[in-house]
Coordinates of C-alpha atoms in Angstrom, one line a residue:
Chain A
X25 CA -6.3 -20.0 -29.8
X26 CA -3.0 -19.7 -28.1
X27 CA -3.0 -21.6 -24.7
X28 CA -2.9 -19.5 -21.6
X29 CA 0.4 -21.2 -20.7
X30 CA 1.9 -20.1 -23.9
X31 CA 0.6 -16.5 -23.5
X32 CA 2.2 -16.2 -20.1
X33 CA 5.4 -17.6 -21.4
X34 CA 5.6 -15.2 -24.3
X35 CA 4.8 -12.2 -22.0
X36 CA 7.8 -13.4 -19.8
X37 CA 10.1 -14.2 -22.6
X38 CA 9.7 -10.9 -24.6
X39 CA 8.7 -8.3 -22.1
X40 CA 9.2 -5.6 -24.8
X41 CA 6.4 -7.0 -26.9
X42 CA 2.9 -6.6 -25.9
X43 CA 0.9 -9.6 -26.6
X44 CA -2.5 -8.3 -27.8
X45 CA -4.3 -11.6 -27.4
X46 CA -6.2 -11.3 -24.2
X47 CA -9.2 -13.5 -23.4
X48 CA -12.4 -11.7 -24.3
X49 CA -14.4 -11.2 -21.1
X50 CA -17.1 -13.6 -20.9
X51 CA -17.0 -14.2 -24.6
X52 CA -19.8 -16.2 -26.2
X53 CA -19.0 -19.7 -25.3
X54 CA -19.9 -22.1 -22.7
X55 CA -18.9 -21.5 -19.1
X56 CA -16.8 -24.6 -19.1
X57 CA -14.7 -23.2 -22.0
X58 CA -14.3 -20.0 -20.0
X59 CA -13.3 -21.9 -16.9
X60 CA -10.6 -23.6 -19.0
X61 CA -9.1 -20.3 -20.0
X62 CA -9.4 -18.6 -16.6
X63 CA -7.2 -19.8 -13.9
X64 CA -6.1 -17.9 -10.7
X65 CA -3.3 -18.4 -8.5
X66 CA -4.0 -17.2 -4.9
X67 CA -0.9 -16.4 -2.9
X68 CA -1.3 -17.5 0.7
X69 CA 0.8 -16.2 3.6
X70 CA 2.2 -18.4 6.3
X71 CA 4.1 -17.5 9.3
X72 CA 5.9 -20.1 11.6
X73 CA 4.0 -22.8 9.9
X74 CA 0.6 -21.1 10.4
X75 CA -1.6 -20.1 7.6
X76 CA -2.4 -16.4 7.7
X77 CA -6.2 -16.4 7.6
X78 CA -6.1 -12.8 6.5
X79 CA -4.6 -13.9 3.1
X80 CA -7.6 -16.3 2.6
X81 CA -9.6 -13.3 1.2
X82 CA -7.3 -13.8 -1.8
X83 CA -9.1 -17.0 -2.4
X84 CA -12.6 -15.7 -2.1
X85 CA -11.6 -12.9 -4.6
X86 CA -10.0 -15.4 -7.0
X87 CA -13.2 -17.5 -6.9
X88 CA -15.3 -14.4 -8.1
X89 CA -13.2 -14.5 -11.3
X90 CA -15.1 -17.7 -12.3
X91 CA -12.2 -19.8 -13.3
X92 CA -10.2 -22.5 -11.5
X93 CA -8.5 -21.4 -8.3
X94 CA -5.1 -22.7 -7.0
X95 CA -3.4 -21.7 -3.8
X96 CA 0.3 -21.0 -3.4
X97 CA 2.3 -21.5 -0.2
X98 CA 6.1 -21.4 0.4
X99 CA 8.3 -21.8 3.4
X100 CA 10.2 -24.3 5.6
X101 CA 8.4 -27.4 6.6
X102 CA 5.4 -26.4 4.4
X103 CA 3.6 -29.6 4.5
X104 CA 1.2 -28.9 7.4
X105 CA 0.4 -25.5 6.1
X106 CA -0.2 -26.9 2.6
X107 CA -2.5 -29.6 4.1
X108 CA -4.5 -26.9 6.0
X109 CA -4.8 -24.8 2.9
X110 CA -6.0 -27.8 1.0
X111 CA -9.1 -27.8 3.3
X112 CA -10.1 -24.4 2.1
X113 CA -13.3 -24.7 0.2
X114 CA -13.3 -23.9 -3.5
X115 CA -9.6 -24.5 -4.1
X116 CA -8.7 -27.1 -6.7
X117 CA -5.0 -27.4 -6.0
X118 CA -2.3 -26.2 -3.5
X119 CA 1.2 -25.5 -5.0
X120 CA 3.7 -25.7 -2.3
X121 CA 7.4 -25.0 -2.2
X122 CA 9.3 -26.3 0.9
X123 CA 12.3 -24.0 1.4
X124 CA 13.1 -21.9 4.5
X125 CA 14.5 -19.2 2.2
X126 CA 10.9 -18.1 1.6
X127 CA 9.8 -17.8 5.2
X128 CA 10.3 -14.1 5.5
X129 CA 8.7 -13.2 2.2
X130 CA 11.7 -11.5 0.8
X131 CA 10.6 -10.0 -2.6
X132 CA 14.0 -10.6 -4.2
X133 CA 13.6 -14.4 -4.1
X134 CA 9.8 -14.7 -3.6
X135 CA 9.0 -12.8 -6.8
X136 CA 11.2 -15.0 -9.1
X137 CA 9.8 -18.0 -7.3
X138 CA 6.2 -16.9 -8.3
X139 CA 7.3 -16.2 -11.8
X140 CA 8.5 -19.7 -12.3
X141 CA 5.3 -21.2 -10.8
X142 CA 3.0 -18.9 -12.8
X143 CA 4.8 -19.8 -16.0
X144 CA 4.4 -23.5 -15.2
X145 CA 0.8 -23.2 -14.3
X146 CA -0.3 -20.8 -17.0
X147 CA -2.2 -18.6 -14.8
X148 CA -4.2 -15.7 -16.0
X149 CA -4.6 -14.0 -12.7
X150 CA -2.5 -13.7 -9.6
X151 CA -4.2 -12.6 -6.4
X152 CA -2.8 -11.7 -3.0
X153 CA -4.1 -9.8 0.0
X154 CA -3.1 -6.1 0.2
X155 CA -1.0 -6.9 3.3
X156 CA 2.5 -5.7 4.1
X157 CA 3.7 -8.9 2.3
X158 CA 1.4 -8.4 -0.7
X159 CA 2.4 -4.7 -1.1
X160 CA 6.1 -5.7 -0.9
X161 CA 6.2 -8.7 -3.3
X162 CA 3.4 -8.2 -5.8
X163 CA 4.6 -5.1 -7.6
X164 CA 8.0 -6.6 -8.0
X165 CA 6.4 -9.7 -9.5
X166 CA 4.2 -7.5 -11.8
X167 CA 7.3 -5.8 -13.1
X168 CA 9.0 -9.2 -13.9
X169 CA 5.7 -10.3 -15.7
X170 CA 5.5 -6.8 -17.4
X171 CA 2.1 -6.4 -16.0
X172 CA 0.5 -3.3 -14.6
X173 CA -0.7 -4.3 -11.2
X174 CA -4.2 -3.4 -9.8
X175 CA -3.8 -2.7 -6.1
X176 CA -6.3 -2.9 -3.3
X177 CA -9.4 -3.9 -5.2
X178 CA -12.7 -3.8 -3.4
X179 CA -14.8 -5.5 -6.1
X180 CA -14.6 -7.6 -9.3
X181 CA -16.9 -6.8 -12.2
X182 CA -15.5 -9.5 -14.5
X183 CA -12.3 -11.2 -15.3
X184 CA -10.6 -8.0 -16.5
X185 CA -12.6 -5.2 -14.8
X186 CA -11.9 -4.2 -11.3
X187 CA -13.0 -1.5 -8.8
X188 CA -10.5 0.2 -6.5
X189 CA -10.6 3.2 -4.2
X190 CA -8.2 6.2 -5.1
X191 CA -7.6 9.5 -3.4
X192 CA -7.7 7.8 0.1
X193 CA -11.2 6.5 -0.8
X194 CA -12.6 9.8 -1.9
X195 CA -13.1 8.4 -5.4
X196 CA -13.9 4.9 -6.7
X197 CA -12.2 4.0 -10.0
X198 CA -13.4 1.2 -12.3
X199 CA -10.4 -0.1 -14.4
X200 CA -10.1 -2.6 -17.3
X201 CA -6.9 -4.4 -17.6
X202 CA -5.4 -5.5 -21.0
X203 CA -2.5 -7.5 -19.4
X204 CA -2.2 -11.2 -20.2
X205 CA -1.4 -11.9 -16.6
X206 CA -3.4 -9.8 -14.2
X207 CA -1.6 -9.1 -10.9
X208 CA -4.0 -8.1 -8.3
X209 CA -4.0 -7.3 -4.5
X210 CA -7.3 -7.3 -2.7
X211 CA -8.6 -5.3 0.2
X212 CA -9.2 -7.9 2.9
X213 CA -12.3 -6.2 4.3
X214 CA -14.1 -6.2 1.0
X215 CA -13.7 -10.0 0.4
X216 CA -14.6 -12.4 3.2
X217 CA -11.8 -14.9 4.1
X218 CA -12.5 -18.2 2.4
X219 CA -13.5 -20.8 4.9
X220 CA -11.0 -23.6 6.0
X221 CA -13.7 -26.4 5.9
X222 CA -13.9 -29.8 4.2
X223 CA -12.1 -29.0 1.0
X224 CA -9.8 -31.7 -0.4
X225 CA -7.5 -29.9 -2.8
X226 CA -4.5 -31.8 -4.2
X227 CA -1.2 -30.7 -2.9
X228 CA 1.5 -30.4 -5.5
X229 CA 5.1 -29.5 -5.3
X230 CA 5.9 -26.2 -7.0
X231 CA 9.0 -25.2 -8.9
X232 CA 11.9 -23.8 -6.9
X233 CA 14.3 -21.7 -8.9
X234 CA 16.3 -21.0 -5.7
X235 CA 17.0 -17.4 -6.6
X236 CA 19.5 -15.6 -4.4
X237 CA 18.1 -12.8 -2.3
X238 CA 20.5 -9.9 -2.2
X239 CA 18.6 -8.8 0.8
X240 CA 18.9 -10.5 4.2
X241 CA 16.4 -10.5 6.9
X242 CA 18.0 -9.3 10.2
X243 CA 15.3 -9.1 12.9
X244 CA 11.7 -8.1 13.7
X245 CA 9.9 -6.5 16.6
X246 CA 6.2 -7.4 16.5
X247 CA 3.7 -5.9 19.0
X248 CA 2.2 -8.8 21.1
X249 CA -1.4 -8.5 22.1
X250 CA -4.0 -10.9 23.2
X251 CA -6.7 -8.8 21.8
X252 CA -8.3 -9.6 18.5
X253 CA -6.3 -8.6 15.3
X254 CA -7.1 -5.1 14.3
X255 CA -7.5 -5.9 10.5
X256 CA -10.1 -8.7 11.0
X257 CA -11.8 -7.8 14.4
X258 CA -15.6 -7.5 14.5
X259 CA -15.3 -4.5 16.9
X260 CA -12.7 -1.8 17.0
X261 CA -12.3 1.0 19.5
X262 CA -9.8 3.7 18.2
X263 CA -8.2 6.5 20.1
X264 CA -7.0 9.8 18.7
X265 CA -5.1 12.9 19.7
X266 CA -7.7 13.7 22.4
X267 CA -6.2 11.2 24.7
X268 CA -3.3 13.5 25.6
X269 CA -0.7 10.8 26.5
X270 CA 0.3 7.2 26.2
X271 CA -0.6 6.6 29.8
X272 CA -4.1 8.0 29.3
X273 CA -4.4 6.1 26.0
X274 CA -3.7 2.8 27.7
X275 CA -5.8 3.8 30.9
X276 CA -8.9 4.8 28.9
X277 CA -8.9 2.7 25.7
X278 CA -7.7 -0.8 26.9
X279 CA -10.5 -1.3 29.4
X280 CA -13.1 0.0 26.8
X281 CA -11.7 -2.5 24.4
X282 CA -11.9 -5.3 26.9
X283 CA -15.4 -4.5 27.9
X284 CA -16.5 -4.8 24.3
X285 CA -14.1 -7.7 23.3
X286 CA -12.7 -5.2 20.7
X287 CA -9.4 -4.6 19.0
X288 CA -7.6 -1.3 19.6
X289 CA -6.8 1.1 16.9
X290 CA -5.4 4.6 16.8
X291 CA -5.5 7.7 14.5
X292 CA -2.2 8.8 12.9
X293 CA -2.1 11.8 15.2
X294 CA -2.1 9.5 18.3
X295 CA 0.5 7.3 16.6
X296 CA 2.7 10.2 15.7
X297 CA 2.4 11.6 19.3
X298 CA 3.6 8.3 20.6
X299 CA 0.4 7.4 22.4
X300 CA 0.1 4.1 20.5
X301 CA 2.2 1.7 18.5
X302 CA 2.2 2.4 14.8
X303 CA 0.9 -1.1 14.0
X304 CA -2.4 0.2 15.5
X305 CA -2.8 3.0 13.0
X306 CA -6.1 3.0 11.0
X307 CA -6.3 5.1 7.8
X308 CA -5.1 5.4 4.3
X309 CA -1.4 5.0 5.3
X310 CA -2.2 2.4 8.1
X311 CA -4.7 -0.3 8.2
X312 CA -8.1 -0.4 6.5
X313 CA -10.8 -1.9 8.8
X314 CA -14.5 -2.6 8.3
X315 CA -15.8 -3.9 11.6
X316 CA -19.4 -4.3 12.8
X317 CA -18.7 -1.5 15.2
X318 CA -16.0 1.2 15.0
X319 CA -15.9 3.5 18.0
X320 CA -13.8 6.6 17.5
X321 CA -12.7 8.2 20.8
X322 CA -11.0 11.7 20.5
X323 CA -10.6 11.4 16.8
X324 CA -11.6 14.5 14.7
X325 CA -12.1 12.4 11.4
X326 CA -9.4 13.6 8.9
X327 CA -9.7 12.5 5.3
X328 CA -6.9 10.0 5.7
X329 CA -8.4 8.4 8.8
X330 CA -11.9 8.1 7.2
X331 CA -10.3 6.2 4.3
X332 CA -9.4 3.5 6.8
X333 CA -12.8 3.0 8.5
X334 CA -15.7 4.5 6.6
X335 CA -16.9 1.0 5.5
X336 CA -17.6 0.0 9.1
X337 CA -21.1 -1.2 9.6
X338 CA -21.8 1.1 12.6
X339 CA -19.6 4.0 13.5
X340 CA -19.8 5.6 17.0
X341 CA -17.9 8.8 18.0
X342 CA -17.1 10.4 21.3
X343 CA -15.5 13.9 20.9
X344 CA -15.8 17.1 22.8
X345 CA -16.0 19.2 19.6
X346 CA -19.5 19.1 18.3
X347 CA -18.3 20.2 14.9
X348 CA -15.7 17.5 14.5
X349 CA -16.0 15.9 10.9
X350 CA -16.4 12.5 12.5
X351 CA -19.9 13.3 13.5
X352 CA -20.8 13.6 9.8
X353 CA -20.2 9.9 9.3
X354 CA -21.1 8.6 12.7
X355 CA -24.3 6.6 13.1
X356 CA -24.3 7.8 16.8
X357 CA -22.4 10.6 18.3
X358 CA -21.8 11.8 21.9
X359 CA -20.4 15.3 22.5
X360 CA -18.5 15.3 25.7
X361 CA -15.2 14.8 27.6
X362 CA -13.8 11.5 26.7
X363 CA -12.0 11.3 30.2
X364 CA -15.5 11.2 31.8
X365 CA -17.6 9.5 29.2
X366 CA -15.4 6.6 28.3
X367 CA -15.0 5.3 31.7
X368 CA -18.6 5.6 32.4
X369 CA -19.2 3.7 29.1
X370 CA -16.8 1.0 30.1
X371 CA -18.4 0.5 33.5
X372 CA -22.0 0.4 32.0
X373 CA -21.0 -2.0 29.3
X374 CA -19.5 -4.3 31.9
X375 CA -22.8 -4.4 33.7
X376 CA -24.9 -4.8 30.6
Chain B
X22 CA 32.9 2.5 -0.1
X23 CA 30.9 4.2 -2.8
X24 CA 29.8 7.7 -2.6
X25 CA 26.0 7.9 -2.8
X26 CA 24.4 9.1 -6.0
X27 CA 20.8 9.3 -4.9
X28 CA 17.9 9.6 -7.3
X29 CA 14.7 10.9 -5.7
X30 CA 11.6 10.7 -7.9
X31 CA 8.8 13.2 -6.9
X32 CA 5.3 13.5 -7.9
X33 CA 2.9 16.5 -8.0
X34 CA -0.4 15.6 -6.6
X35 CA -3.6 17.3 -5.3
X36 CA -2.7 18.6 -1.9
X37 CA -3.5 16.1 0.9
X38 CA -5.7 18.6 2.8
X39 CA -8.0 19.0 -0.2
X40 CA -11.0 16.9 -0.5
X41 CA -11.0 15.7 -4.1
X42 CA -14.3 15.9 -6.2
X43 CA -15.2 13.5 -9.0
X44 CA -15.6 15.4 -12.2
X45 CA -18.9 15.8 -14.1
X46 CA -18.0 13.3 -16.9
X47 CA -16.9 10.6 -14.3
X48 CA -13.5 10.3 -15.9
X49 CA -11.3 11.4 -13.0
X50 CA -11.3 13.9 -10.2
X51 CA -11.4 17.8 -10.7
X52 CA -7.9 19.2 -10.9
X53 CA -8.3 22.5 -12.5
X54 CA -8.0 25.3 -9.8
X55 CA -7.1 22.8 -7.1
X56 CA -4.2 23.2 -4.9
X57 CA -1.4 20.8 -5.7
X58 CA 1.8 20.1 -3.9
X59 CA 4.5 17.5 -3.5
X60 CA 3.3 14.0 -2.6
X61 CA 3.9 13.8 1.2
X62 CA 5.8 10.6 0.9
X63 CA 8.2 12.1 -1.6
X64 CA 8.9 15.0 0.8
X65 CA 10.1 12.3 3.2
X66 CA 12.4 10.9 0.5
X67 CA 13.9 14.3 -0.2
X68 CA 14.3 15.1 3.5
X69 CA 16.0 11.7 4.1
X70 CA 18.5 12.2 1.2
X71 CA 19.5 15.6 2.5
X72 CA 19.8 14.3 6.1
X73 CA 22.1 11.5 4.9
X74 CA 24.4 14.2 3.6
X75 CA 24.1 16.7 6.4
X76 CA 24.6 14.2 9.2
X77 CA 27.3 12.4 7.2
X78 CA 25.5 9.1 7.8
X79 CA 27.0 7.3 4.8
X80 CA 30.7 6.3 5.0
X81 CA 31.3 7.1 1.4
X82 CA 29.5 10.4 1.6
X83 CA 26.8 11.8 -0.7
X84 CA 28.0 13.0 -4.1
X85 CA 24.8 13.9 -5.7
X86 CA 21.0 14.2 -5.0
X87 CA 19.1 14.4 -8.2
X88 CA 15.3 14.8 -8.0
X89 CA 13.2 13.6 -10.9
X90 CA 9.7 14.1 -12.2
X91 CA 7.6 13.1 -15.0
X92 CA 4.6 15.3 -15.2
X93 CA 3.0 18.4 -16.6
X94 CA 4.9 21.8 -16.9
X95 CA 3.6 22.8 -13.5
X96 CA 5.3 19.9 -11.9
X97 CA 8.4 22.0 -12.1
X98 CA 7.2 23.7 -8.8
X99 CA 7.6 20.5 -6.8
X100 CA 11.2 20.0 -8.3
X101 CA 12.1 23.6 -7.2
X102 CA 10.7 22.8 -3.8
X103 CA 12.8 19.7 -3.6
X104 CA 15.8 21.7 -4.5
X105 CA 15.0 24.3 -1.9
X106 CA 15.0 21.5 0.6
X107 CA 18.5 20.6 -0.3
X108 CA 18.5 18.5 -3.5
X109 CA 21.3 19.5 -6.0
X110 CA 19.7 19.3 -9.3
X111 CA 16.4 18.3 -11.1
X112 CA 15.4 16.5 -14.2
X113 CA 11.9 17.2 -15.6
X114 CA 10.3 14.8 -18.1
X115 CA 7.5 16.8 -19.6
X116 CA 4.2 14.9 -20.2
X117 CA 0.9 16.5 -21.3
X118 CA -1.4 17.8 -18.6
X119 CA -3.8 15.1 -17.6
X120 CA -1.7 12.3 -19.1
X121 CA -0.7 10.3 -16.0
X122 CA 1.8 7.6 -16.5
X123 CA 1.1 4.2 -14.9
X124 CA 3.5 2.9 -12.2
X125 CA 4.9 0.3 -14.5
X126 CA 5.7 3.0 -17.1
X127 CA 7.2 5.2 -14.4
X128 CA 9.3 2.4 -13.2
X129 CA 10.7 1.7 -16.6
X130 CA 11.5 5.4 -17.0
X131 CA 13.2 5.5 -13.6
X132 CA 15.2 2.5 -14.6
X133 CA 16.5 4.3 -17.6
X134 CA 17.1 7.4 -15.5
X135 CA 18.9 5.6 -12.8
X136 CA 21.3 3.9 -15.3
X137 CA 21.8 7.2 -17.1
X138 CA 22.5 9.1 -13.9
X139 CA 24.7 6.2 -12.5
X140 CA 22.5 6.3 -9.3
X141 CA 23.3 3.7 -6.6
X142 CA 20.4 4.6 -4.4
X143 CA 16.8 5.4 -5.3
X144 CA 14.6 6.7 -2.6
X145 CA 10.9 6.9 -3.5
X146 CA 7.8 7.5 -1.4
X147 CA 5.8 4.3 -0.6
X148 CA 2.8 5.5 -2.6
X149 CA 1.3 8.6 -4.1
X150 CA -1.8 9.9 -2.3
X151 CA -3.7 10.2 -5.6
X152 CA -3.5 6.8 -7.1
X153 CA -2.7 5.0 -3.9
X154 CA -1.0 2.1 -5.8
X155 CA 2.1 1.5 -3.8
X156 CA 3.9 -0.2 -6.7
X157 CA 6.6 2.1 -8.4
X158 CA 9.6 1.6 -6.0
X159 CA 9.0 -2.3 -6.0
X160 CA 8.6 -2.4 -9.7
X161 CA 11.7 -0.3 -10.3
X162 CA 13.8 -2.7 -8.0
X163 CA 12.5 -5.6 -9.9
X164 CA 13.3 -4.2 -13.3
X165 CA 16.8 -3.2 -12.1
X166 CA 17.3 -6.5 -10.2
X167 CA 18.2 -4.4 -7.1
X168 CA 17.4 -5.2 -3.5
X169 CA 14.4 -3.4 -2.1
X170 CA 13.4 -2.1 1.3
X171 CA 9.8 -0.7 1.3
X172 CA 8.0 1.3 4.0
X173 CA 11.3 2.4 5.7
X174 CA 11.2 4.0 9.1
X175 CA 14.9 4.0 9.6
X176 CA 17.8 3.8 7.3
X177 CA 21.3 3.2 8.5
X178 CA 24.6 2.8 6.5
X179 CA 27.3 0.4 7.5
X180 CA 30.6 -0.6 6.0
X181 CA 31.2 -2.2 2.6
X182 CA 28.2 -0.5 1.0
X183 CA 25.7 -2.3 3.4
X184 CA 22.5 -0.5 4.3
X185 CA 20.1 -1.6 7.1
X186 CA 16.5 -0.6 6.8
X187 CA 13.7 -0.9 9.4
X188 CA 10.5 -1.5 7.7
X189 CA 7.0 -0.9 8.9
X190 CA 5.1 -4.2 8.5
X191 CA 1.8 -5.6 9.8
X192 CA 2.1 -5.9 13.6
X193 CA 5.3 -4.1 14.0
X194 CA 8.8 -3.6 12.3
X195 CA 11.3 -5.7 10.6
X196 CA 14.9 -5.0 9.7
X197 CA 16.5 -6.1 6.5
X198 CA 20.0 -5.6 5.2
X199 CA 21.3 -5.3 1.6
X200 CA 24.1 -3.8 -0.4
X201 CA 24.1 -0.8 -2.6
X202 CA 22.8 -0.3 -5.3
X203 CA 19.3 -0.5 -3.8
X204 CA 15.8 0.9 -3.8
X205 CA 14.1 2.3 -0.6
X206 CA 10.6 3.5 -0.2
X207 CA 9.6 5.8 2.6
X208 CA 7.0 5.5 5.4
X209 CA 5.7 8.4 7.4
X210 CA 7.7 7.7 10.4
X211 CA 11.1 8.0 8.6
X212 CA 11.5 11.7 9.4
X213 CA 9.8 15.1 9.7
X214 CA 10.4 17.0 6.4
X215 CA 11.7 20.6 6.7
X216 CA 10.1 23.7 5.3
X217 CA 12.0 25.4 2.6
X218 CA 13.2 28.8 3.8
X219 CA 12.9 31.9 1.7
X220 CA 16.7 32.2 1.0
X221 CA 16.8 28.5 0.1
X222 CA 13.9 29.0 -2.3
X223 CA 15.7 31.8 -3.9
X224 CA 18.9 29.7 -4.2
X225 CA 17.0 26.7 -5.7
X226 CA 16.0 28.9 -8.6
X227 CA 19.7 28.9 -9.6
X228 CA 20.1 25.1 -9.3
X229 CA 20.0 23.2 -12.6
X230 CA 16.8 21.9 -14.0
X231 CA 17.1 19.7 -17.0
X232 CA 14.3 19.3 -19.3
X233 CA 13.8 16.0 -21.1
X234 CA 11.2 14.0 -22.9
X235 CA 10.0 10.3 -22.5
X236 CA 11.6 9.6 -25.9
X237 CA 15.1 10.7 -24.4
X238 CA 14.7 7.6 -22.3
X239 CA 13.3 5.4 -25.0
X240 CA 9.9 5.2 -23.2
X241 CA 6.4 5.5 -24.6
X242 CA 3.3 6.3 -22.5
X243 CA 1.2 3.1 -23.0
X244 CA -1.7 2.3 -20.9
X245 CA -2.4 -1.2 -19.7
X246 CA -5.4 -0.1 -17.6
X247 CA -8.3 1.7 -19.1
X248 CA -10.3 3.8 -16.6
X249 CA -13.9 3.1 -17.4
X250 CA -15.2 5.4 -14.7
X251 CA -14.6 7.3 -11.6
X252 CA -17.4 7.8 -9.2
X253 CA -18.1 9.3 -5.7
X254 CA -18.1 6.8 -3.0
X255 CA -21.5 6.0 -1.4
X256 CA -22.0 8.9 1.1
X257 CA -22.6 8.0 4.8
X258 CA -25.2 9.9 6.6
X259 CA -24.5 10.8 10.2
X260 CA -27.1 9.4 12.4
X261 CA -27.3 12.4 14.9
X262 CA -26.1 12.8 18.4
X263 CA -27.2 11.4 21.8
X264 CA -27.3 13.3 25.1
X265 CA -25.4 10.9 27.4
X266 CA -23.7 7.5 27.8
X267 CA -27.0 5.7 28.4
X268 CA -28.4 7.1 25.1
X269 CA -25.2 6.0 23.4
X270 CA -25.5 2.5 24.7
X271 CA -29.3 2.2 23.9
X272 CA -28.6 3.5 20.3
X273 CA -25.8 0.9 19.8
X274 CA -28.2 -1.7 21.0
X275 CA -30.8 -0.5 18.6
X276 CA -28.3 -0.7 15.8
X277 CA -27.3 -4.2 16.9
X278 CA -23.7 -3.1 17.5
X279 CA -23.5 -4.3 21.1

């Protein structure tokens, strides 16, 4: 039996040669033996010394694989973040690399950094959230490992079989990977964030190859909001083209959101028309959300929008077109002019 | 300042407005007799390349815009469309109908193509709307060892081969800067692709389309992922309509949503 570490190394060293020895899934053998073979590295994001709780879904997904789970963090002054991550339940070890060069998650140096740490730890699975960071870095890593990444998974059947939506969620594919190191991004709404609790993982210093990044980070412009974060909010109110203008969008949607304590989302049409910031876009090409309540206001319900919200627990729709496709998926629909109905709803919710 | 030699990979996919149906054998979606067109994100790549030339945005100018496809014979249509939009020439790597290449294989093929064509800029769509992988551009940049800028909503050229790209990220945008050669992937807000006019469609018929095979690039179509099955997503049932706002609130309470 070749050790997992060796397998990874050979996959790295000879990218042209496929190594056919993959671990048989749940082979006859004791669970303990299996655990020794399976080890997952969950990539955790941090920003300004704060752990991104959205990336904790990578840990809960990694735990479903059934082997040991290590977390990985990198950035400047990483110790406090590593210590917080060490409290996450079910994590055996946190690998931390203290270097400001990794703060912005530039794939050109972050991917080689991961390669070295994966090589050292002999991981069979590398898991990250399907966030802007995960989408940017993980495929580059996968190429360096000569592994065919599996994106945006919604379920894990076993250590090599995964479920993911394709065609904007209009079909669900179950795929089996033959790669020695499986590179995976997970849909945050399909795996609950692991809890930061009373865990006491060891914090270990990772390897830092200090690869140069040919790309430099220049600036950013992030929308500031005191409302809940769209991707993880338990309630979302979302506005579409029916809102007619940015002023109307703000005047109608914001009070409704506040009366429910909800995050604000928008359809692609509303974003493209300039009514709402594009970081609010819900859909195949925007964010995928699955809140307890999703309220669609003035949204017709195009395929690409439904892909981003159809797993919500309860869907409510307000639209003046009784034939809008959104009503086919809404648990409760109200046909009417949103300019009348939404303010009335906002008032009544405040009183309730 | 180098003149740009842009490689634009394009994919033929089921048209975005068609609702795909899972086939009876649960091996994939029904493609026969279904309308196909160029992947919308690839239209953005073609448009951006042509605009860089038209608006003279790059100090070194644009020497060549080559569109590239690996797909079945019918995929030549999307290459002709790209040329009608303003690309100079096309390369078509023919693969069998129904034999989809995985992103890693496509990235390896594109690496070979970029080297062969002496490309110094590759502009890809951020994802194809069929497989929704969002991987190929990043993998290609990794294999080439080039800088990457994904989900671009703005591309600006500076002196000394520098390119600044504004990227769509969670919560807003960020700007990164790199030097050619590099890989860029497009986001929806990059531009508004043009429609090919009839005269341009006619002209595109005369533009060169080179036919190649995977073997020409030393690539084999291996599969790392085996598709075990493709199924319909669980259907949601609409729960009917209410008369007024009070009805809406009481229904939401009944469902435990407020």
